[in-house]
C-alpha cells in the first residue's frame, strides 16, 4: 500500500508578505506551522519573524480566522532551528523571487528535510524545472511548484506545478490536502512563465493599459468600465493594481518580458513609463498610500497622465455604453460593443477580443485544458466567468469570425492568426458534456477523478454546464425542498439574497412537517451564498412604494393588533415581515410569532436539523441557524444578530438562545459575565468575521463543524446527519429551566449604558433599545437566579420588538435603511 501523506506540521520559509499569510492560513486550518526567516542582525534572533507575526494582527481583512490562531505559528530562524524541519511533512519556500537566493536556501535546508516531506516553492512565475535543478537530485521527486494568490486566506486559487521529476502520487496527495485541508481550488499548470492565471490575467491588464492609453481614457474612466459591468471585481483594473502593488505588477510583467521572447505579444510586455515613474517615487499603491490613486482626507484622487498630477476621481461610463454593458446576453453585448462608434464601447470590445485571441493561442502551452484557464482566471482574478466561457456564451464561431476580421484589418495587438482548432466547422466551443477541450490531445478532458472531489457534490460549474439539484419534493415562491435519494431532505431558499419573507417562513414550516414525516434529516443549504441576510428588504421597499397615504411606512401601526401592508426590516436582520401584497395581510405580531415558532420547531424537531452556512447569516438567518441541531459552516461565514442597526432587536429567539447559552456556560456559577458578553454582541450588532470567530462569540457551539472548502459543505452536512442518526438522534428535552440574571443584571447593564449615553457614545434611542435587550436577556423583572422557561423569554422578545416598531425613531431608522441601504443613528 502506498504511503499516505498526512500533513501534521508545515514549515514556511520566508516571513515576507506571502510567507506570513500562508502560515496564517495554515493555522486557520489547524495545521501547526513553523515560520522561518534569517536571524535578526540585532535583538532577538527571531526578530524578523516576530515582526511579521505582529504585522498579521494589523492587516484588514485579517489573514487570521481568529486572533487566537496566531499562537500556533512558531517563529524560527535558519541558524538555530533547521533541525525542526525534520518533523515537517510539507515545507513551503516563499522567499523573494530570485533563483539565486532560492538556490542558496535549498542547499542550506535540504539536509534537514524529513524522509517523506514534500518541498514546494511558492513562486508566481519562475521556472519550476530551473529551481528544481538547484535541489538535490535524490530529492527532486518531492519537489514541486505551488502558487498561492494574495491574500491566501481569501483567494480560492492555488496553482500546482510539477517539475520533470515530481512524483505524481505525491502531487495528487498534495492537491488533496490543498482542496480539502485548506479549502482551495487547485489548477495544475504547465511550467511556463507566470503559469496560467497570471499569464492570462496580466496580459488582460496589459491590454487594458495599452488600449486605454491609445484611446486617451483616464484611469478612473477605465475602472468605471472594467469592474462589475464586466463581471469583474469592483476594484476593476487600476484600483486592483494599487491593491496588488505596482512594484509586484511590474515584476510579473518583467518576468513575462524576460522569459517569453517568442510570444507574439512580446512587444507589449513592457512596464509603462508612468508606472516606472510612480515606482521610482515610492508610490507603490495601497501599501504606500499612493499609486494610481491616493486619498486626501475623504477625497479620492486619481493620477492624470496629461498633467502628471492628481485630480478628483470621477470617471464614468457613458449612458449608451452602460446600456450595452447591462445586457445579459453575451452575444448581443459583444456585438453592440463591436458595432458601436463610442470610444468606450470600442475599448471594451478590444480588451475582450485581445484576451480571447491570446487565450486561444496560449491554451495548449500553459494549461491542460480550457476549464483550467477559466477557473484559474475566475479564482485568481475574481472574474464571474472565464474568457472561454464568455466567448462560448457569445457564440463561438461568430466571435471567432469577428476576431479574424479584426486581425485582417490590422486592428489587433498581434497579427498572429487564430489556431486551426478554433475555427473547425463543427466547433461550438471548448466546454461540453464530454469535458473541456485540450489542444495537445485534441480531445475533451473530464474533471479530475481524485477521490477528494467526490466530496464536492455540486462543484464549481462552468457557464455551459447544467446542474440539477436532486428531485423536488415541493416548491413555492420562497423555497424549494428536494432530495438526492438518500433519505435526507434539503431545503434551499430561492428568494433574492435568501431573504426571509412570508412565503419563505411558510415554506420552512411545510418542509419541517414533511421532513419529520418522510425523511431522516433536514438540511438547510443554499446553492450559492449567502445563507440568508435576514428579513425581506425587497418586500419592505415594495411596501414603501405602495403606501396609500402620507402617514409614512408605519402610519397605520398603533399597536400589536393593528394591520399593516408593509415589511419592517433590519439591515439584514429580523424584521416584522409583512406581505405587501393585497389579500393575506398578516399582523406584525403574527409574523414575529411565526419566526419564533420556526426557531423552536428547528430546535425540537424529531429529526436532525442542520444549517449548512456559507457567507452571511444575519438577523433572522442567524437565529434560524442557532436553533438547528447542528451547524456546519464554511470558514468564510459571517454570522451575527444585527437588528439594532434599524432600531429593532432579535425577536426570533436570538435573545432567548443567547440567554440560554450564557446559563449553560456559567455552569451554576456567576452568570453575569456571560450575559454581559452576549448583551454587548446583540446591542452592538457584532458580526463574526469567520466561522472560528462565530464559535468564540457563541453563535456556533463546540459541537458545530467548520469546513474549509465551501464546495464540500453539503457533503459534510450529510455526513453529520448520518452520524447523528447513527446514535439514535433525539431532540433536547423541552422542560429546561433557564436561570437568569433578573433585576440585578438589568440594573448593572443599564448603569453602563447611562455612562455611554452621557459620554455621547450612544443616542437616547440606542439607550432605549439597549435597555430592552438587557431586560430580555436578563429574563425580565424577576429576582436574580430565578428560573424561567424559553417561552417566557420569547414573550419578552415579542413584546419589546412590537413596542420598538411603534416608535417614531425606529420608524425613521427603518425608512432610512430602505431608502439608502445605510443605517441611521438618531
PDB file of N, CA and C in Angstrom, residues 653-707:
ATOM      1  N   UNK A 653     -36.082  34.428  18.626  1.00  0.00           N
ATOM      2  CA  UNK A 653     -35.443  33.507  19.556  1.00  0.00           C
ATOM      3  C   UNK A 653     -33.965  33.771  19.752  1.00  0.00           C
ATOM      4  N   UNK A 654     -33.421  34.810  19.111  1.00  0.00           N
ATOM      5  CA  UNK A 654     -31.990  35.082  19.228  1.00  0.00           C
ATOM      6  C   UNK A 654     -31.581  35.486  20.631  1.00  0.00           C
ATOM      7  N   UNK A 655     -32.322  36.414  21.247  1.00  0.00           N
ATOM      8  CA  UNK A 655     -32.004  36.826  22.621  1.00  0.00           C
ATOM      9  C   UNK A 655     -32.190  35.655  23.577  1.00  0.00           C
ATOM     10  N   UNK A 656     -33.267  34.913  23.362  1.00  0.00           N
ATOM     11  CA  UNK A 656     -33.555  33.755  24.220  1.00  0.00           C
ATOM     12  C   UNK A 656     -32.435  32.740  24.173  1.00  0.00           C
ATOM     13  N   UNK A 657     -31.954  32.455  22.959  1.00  0.00           N
ATOM     14  CA  UNK A 657     -30.917  31.441  22.807  1.00  0.00           C
ATOM     15  C   UNK A 657     -29.613  31.904  23.435  1.00  0.00           C
ATOM     16  N   UNK A 658     -29.317  33.198  23.334  1.00  0.00           N
ATOM     17  CA  UNK A 658     -28.108  33.718  23.966  1.00  0.00           C
ATOM     18  C   UNK A 658     -28.216  33.644  25.495  1.00  0.00           C
ATOM     19  N   UNK A 659     -29.382  33.941  26.040  1.00  0.00           N
ATOM     20  CA  UNK A 659     -29.591  33.822  27.486  1.00  0.00           C
ATOM     21  C   UNK A 659     -29.399  32.380  27.933  1.00  0.00           C
ATOM     22  N   UNK A 660     -29.917  31.460  27.134  1.00  0.00           N
ATOM     23  CA  UNK A 660     -29.796  30.034  27.456  1.00  0.00           C
ATOM     24  C   UNK A 660     -28.331  29.595  27.402  1.00  0.00           C
ATOM     25  N   UNK A 661     -27.608  30.028  26.386  1.00  0.00           N
ATOM     26  CA  UNK A 661     -26.205  29.640  26.259  1.00  0.00           C
ATOM     27  C   UNK A 661     -25.356  30.239  27.376  1.00  0.00           C
ATOM     28  N   UNK A 662     -25.696  31.453  27.792  1.00  0.00           N
ATOM     29  CA  UNK A 662     -24.972  32.064  28.912  1.00  0.00           C
ATOM     30  C   UNK A 662     -25.152  31.227  30.172  1.00  0.00           C
ATOM     31  N   UNK A 663     -26.368  30.725  30.390  1.00  0.00           N
ATOM     32  CA  UNK A 663     -26.640  29.911  31.571  1.00  0.00           C
ATOM     33  C   UNK A 663     -25.871  28.591  31.518  1.00  0.00           C
ATOM     34  N   UNK A 664     -25.790  28.003  30.329  1.00  0.00           N
ATOM     35  CA  UNK A 664     -25.047  26.744  30.173  1.00  0.00           C
ATOM     36  C   UNK A 664     -23.566  26.968  30.457  1.00  0.00           C
ATOM     37  N   UNK A 665     -23.032  28.073  29.923  1.00  0.00           N
ATOM     38  CA  UNK A 665     -21.613  28.364  30.101  1.00  0.00           C
ATOM     39  C   UNK A 665     -21.277  28.662  31.560  1.00  0.00           C
ATOM     40  N   UNK A 666     -22.220  29.258  32.292  1.00  0.00           N
ATOM     41  CA  UNK A 666     -21.972  29.620  33.695  1.00  0.00           C
ATOM     42  C   UNK A 666     -21.852  28.386  34.578  1.00  0.00           C
ATOM     43  N   UNK A 667     -22.500  27.307  34.197  1.00  0.00           N
ATOM     44  CA  UNK A 667     -22.435  26.039  34.930  1.00  0.00           C
ATOM     45  C   UNK A 667     -22.739  26.214  36.412  1.00  0.00           C
ATOM     46  N   UNK A 668     -23.744  27.003  36.692  1.00  0.00           N
ATOM     47  CA  UNK A 668     -24.150  27.201  38.074  1.00  0.00           C
ATOM     48  C   UNK A 668     -23.358  28.266  38.804  1.00  0.00           C
ATOM     49  N   UNK A 669     -22.344  28.822  38.161  1.00  0.00           N
ATOM     50  CA  UNK A 669     -21.544  29.873  38.780  1.00  0.00           C
ATOM     51  C   UNK A 669     -22.095  31.252  38.461  1.00  0.00           C
ATOM     52  N   UNK A 670     -21.195  32.243  38.456  1.00  0.00           N
ATOM     53  CA  UNK A 670     -21.612  33.623  38.213  1.00  0.00           C
ATOM     54  C   UNK A 670     -22.107  33.763  36.776  1.00  0.00           C
ATOM     55  N   UNK A 671     -23.368  34.080  36.613  1.00  0.00           N
ATOM     56  CA  UNK A 671     -23.999  34.151  35.307  1.00  0.00           C
ATOM     57  C   UNK A 671     -23.676  35.449  34.572  1.00  0.00           C
ATOM     58  N   UNK A 672     -23.479  36.530  35.307  1.00  0.00           N
ATOM     59  CA  UNK A 672     -23.465  37.851  34.685  1.00  0.00           C
ATOM     60  C   UNK A 672     -22.353  38.051  33.650  1.00  0.00           C
ATOM     61  N   UNK A 673     -21.115  37.608  33.876  1.00  0.00           N
ATOM     62  CA  UNK A 673     -20.098  37.830  32.833  1.00  0.00           C
ATOM     63  C   UNK A 673     -20.493  37.252  31.480  1.00  0.00           C
ATOM     64  N   UNK A 674     -21.178  36.142  31.468  1.00  0.00           N
ATOM     65  CA  UNK A 674     -21.608  35.520  30.218  1.00  0.00           C
ATOM     66  C   UNK A 674     -22.764  36.305  29.595  1.00  0.00           C
ATOM     67  N   UNK A 675     -23.689  36.728  30.451  1.00  0.00           N
ATOM     68  CA  UNK A 675     -24.802  37.564  29.971  1.00  0.00           C
ATOM     69  C   UNK A 675     -24.273  38.863  29.377  1.00  0.00           C
ATOM     70  N   UNK A 676     -23.320  39.469  30.067  1.00  0.00           N
ATOM     71  CA  UNK A 676     -22.766  40.752  29.623  1.00  0.00           C
ATOM     72  C   UNK A 676     -22.151  40.617  28.232  1.00  0.00           C
ATOM     73  N   UNK A 677     -21.417  39.536  28.006  1.00  0.00           N
ATOM     74  CA  UNK A 677     -20.763  39.340  26.700  1.00  0.00           C
ATOM     75  C   UNK A 677     -21.802  39.244  25.591  1.00  0.00           C
ATOM     76  N   UNK A 678     -22.830  38.445  25.803  1.00  0.00           N
ATOM     77  CA  UNK A 678     -23.851  38.286  24.765  1.00  0.00           C
ATOM     78  C   UNK A 678     -24.684  39.552  24.590  1.00  0.00           C
ATOM     79  N   UNK A 679     -24.926  40.235  25.682  1.00  0.00           N
ATOM     80  CA  UNK A 679     -25.643  41.513  25.584  1.00  0.00           C
ATOM     81  C   UNK A 679     -24.882  42.492  24.698  1.00  0.00           C
ATOM     82  N   UNK A 680     -23.585  42.601  24.911  1.00  0.00           N
ATOM     83  CA  UNK A 680     -22.777  43.537  24.124  1.00  0.00           C
ATOM     84  C   UNK A 680     -22.808  43.182  22.644  1.00  0.00           C
ATOM     85  N   UNK A 681     -22.743  41.888  22.338  1.00  0.00           N
ATOM     86  CA  UNK A 681     -22.782  41.473  20.942  1.00  0.00           C
ATOM     87  C   UNK A 681     -24.089  41.869  20.273  1.00  0.00           C
ATOM     88  N   UNK A 682     -25.204  41.658  20.966  1.00  0.00           N
ATOM     89  CA  UNK A 682     -26.505  41.983  20.385  1.00  0.00           C
ATOM     90  C   UNK A 682     -26.687  43.491  20.301  1.00  0.00           C
ATOM     91  N   UNK A 683     -26.340  44.186  21.385  1.00  0.00           N
ATOM     92  CA  UNK A 683     -26.543  45.639  21.437  1.00  0.00           C
ATOM     93  C   UNK A 683     -25.655  46.379  20.440  1.00  0.00           C
ATOM     94  N   UNK A 684     -24.504  45.812  20.126  1.00  0.00           N
ATOM     95  CA  UNK A 684     -23.595  46.440  19.174  1.00  0.00           C
ATOM     96  C   UNK A 684     -23.783  45.886  17.763  1.00  0.00           C
ATOM     97  N   UNK A 685     -24.640  44.896  17.582  1.00  0.00           N
ATOM     98  CA  UNK A 685     -24.855  44.303  16.270  1.00  0.00           C
ATOM     99  C   UNK A 685     -23.593  43.674  15.714  1.00  0.00           C
ATOM    100  N   UNK A 686     -22.798  43.018  16.570  1.00  0.00           N
ATOM    101  CA  UNK A 686     -21.500  42.491  16.152  1.00  0.00           C
ATOM    102  C   UNK A 686     -21.662  41.258  15.260  1.00  0.00           C
ATOM    103  N   UNK A 687     -20.882  41.218  14.200  1.00  0.00           N
ATOM    104  CA  UNK A 687     -20.896  40.103  13.257  1.00  0.00           C
ATOM    105  C   UNK A 687     -19.553  39.391  13.327  1.00  0.00           C
ATOM    106  N   UNK A 688     -19.583  38.076  13.453  1.00  0.00           N
ATOM    107  CA  UNK A 688     -18.362  37.287  13.455  1.00  0.00           C
ATOM    108  C   UNK A 688     -17.715  37.352  12.075  1.00  0.00           C
ATOM    109  N   UNK A 689     -16.408  37.566  12.032  1.00  0.00           N
ATOM    110  CA  UNK A 689     -15.699  37.713  10.760  1.00  0.00           C
ATOM    111  C   UNK A 689     -15.150  36.398  10.221  1.00  0.00           C
ATOM    112  N   UNK A 690     -15.542  35.307  10.827  1.00  0.00           N
ATOM    113  CA  UNK A 690     -15.214  33.967  10.333  1.00  0.00           C
ATOM    114  C   UNK A 690     -16.023  32.982  11.159  1.00  0.00           C
ATOM    115  N   UNK A 691     -16.076  31.736  10.707  1.00  0.00           N
ATOM    116  CA  UNK A 691     -16.765  30.723  11.498  1.00  0.00           C
ATOM    117  C   UNK A 691     -16.028  30.473  12.810  1.00  0.00           C
ATOM    118  N   UNK A 692     -14.699  30.602  12.801  1.00  0.00           N
ATOM    119  CA  UNK A 692     -13.943  30.454  14.047  1.00  0.00           C
ATOM    120  C   UNK A 692     -14.350  31.526  15.049  1.00  0.00           C
ATOM    121  N   UNK A 693     -14.488  32.766  14.580  1.00  0.00           N
ATOM    122  CA  UNK A 693     -14.928  33.833  15.468  1.00  0.00           C
ATOM    123  C   UNK A 693     -16.365  33.594  15.929  1.00  0.00           C
ATOM    124  N   UNK A 694     -17.196  33.056  15.033  1.00  0.00           N
ATOM    125  CA  UNK A 694     -18.583  32.761  15.408  1.00  0.00           C
ATOM    126  C   UNK A 694     -18.638  31.745  16.537  1.00  0.00           C
ATOM    127  N   UNK A 695     -17.698  30.812  16.520  1.00  0.00           N
ATOM    128  CA  UNK A 695     -17.651  29.828  17.611  1.00  0.00           C
ATOM    129  C   UNK A 695     -17.218  30.499  18.905  1.00  0.00           C
ATOM    130  N   UNK A 696     -16.242  31.389  18.826  1.00  0.00           N
ATOM    131  CA  UNK A 696     -15.790  32.108  20.017  1.00  0.00           C
ATOM    132  C   UNK A 696     -16.876  33.029  20.563  1.00  0.00           C
ATOM    133  N   UNK A 697     -17.710  33.577  19.672  1.00  0.00           N
ATOM    134  CA  UNK A 697     -18.764  34.509  20.082  1.00  0.00           C
ATOM    135  C   UNK A 697     -20.046  33.801  20.496  1.00  0.00           C
ATOM    136  N   UNK A 698     -20.083  32.485  20.353  1.00  0.00           N
ATOM    137  CA  UNK A 698     -21.252  31.739  20.811  1.00  0.00           C
ATOM    138  C   UNK A 698     -22.326  31.531  19.780  1.00  0.00           C
ATOM    139  N   UNK A 699     -22.141  32.030  18.558  1.00  0.00           N
ATOM    140  CA  UNK A 699     -23.123  31.760  17.503  1.00  0.00           C
ATOM    141  C   UNK A 699     -23.042  30.296  17.062  1.00  0.00           C
ATOM    142  N   UNK A 700     -21.837  29.740  17.096  1.00  0.00           N
ATOM    143  CA  UNK A 700     -21.629  28.316  16.885  1.00  0.00           C
ATOM    144  C   UNK A 700     -21.285  27.666  18.217  1.00  0.00           C
ATOM    145  N   UNK A 701     -21.686  26.422  18.378  1.00  0.00           N
ATOM    146  CA  UNK A 701     -21.361  25.672  19.581  1.00  0.00           C
ATOM    147  C   UNK A 701     -20.111  24.824  19.357  1.00  0.00           C
ATOM    148  N   UNK A 702     -19.601  24.242  20.420  1.00  0.00           N
ATOM    149  CA  UNK A 702     -18.405  23.405  20.311  1.00  0.00           C
ATOM    150  C   UNK A 702     -18.642  22.216  19.401  1.00  0.00           C
ATOM    151  N   UNK A 703     -19.886  21.738  19.334  1.00  0.00           N
ATOM    152  CA  UNK A 703     -20.210  20.559  18.520  1.00  0.00           C
ATOM    153  C   UNK A 703     -20.431  20.900  17.051  1.00  0.00           C
ATOM    154  N   UNK A 704     -20.517  22.167  16.707  1.00  0.00           N
ATOM    155  CA  UNK A 704     -20.726  22.562  15.316  1.00  0.00           C
ATOM    156  C   UNK A 704     -19.419  22.425  14.531  1.00  0.00           C
ATOM    157  N   UNK A 705     -19.542  22.269  13.227  1.00  0.00           N
ATOM    158  CA  UNK A 705     -18.389  21.962  12.379  1.00  0.00           C
ATOM    159  C   UNK A 705     -18.002  23.136  11.483  1.00  0.00           C
ATOM    160  N   UNK A 706     -16.718  23.221  11.205  1.00  0.00           N
ATOM    161  CA  UNK A 706     -16.203  24.248  10.295  1.00  0.00           C
ATOM    162  C   UNK A 706     -15.546  23.556   9.105  1.00  0.00           C
ATOM    163  N   UNK A 707     -15.923  23.977   7.908  1.00  0.00           N
ATOM    164  CA  UNK A 707     -15.448  23.378   6.670  1.00  0.00           C
ATOM    165  C   UNK A 707     -14.610  24.410   5.930  1.00  0.00           C
TER     166      UNK A 707
END
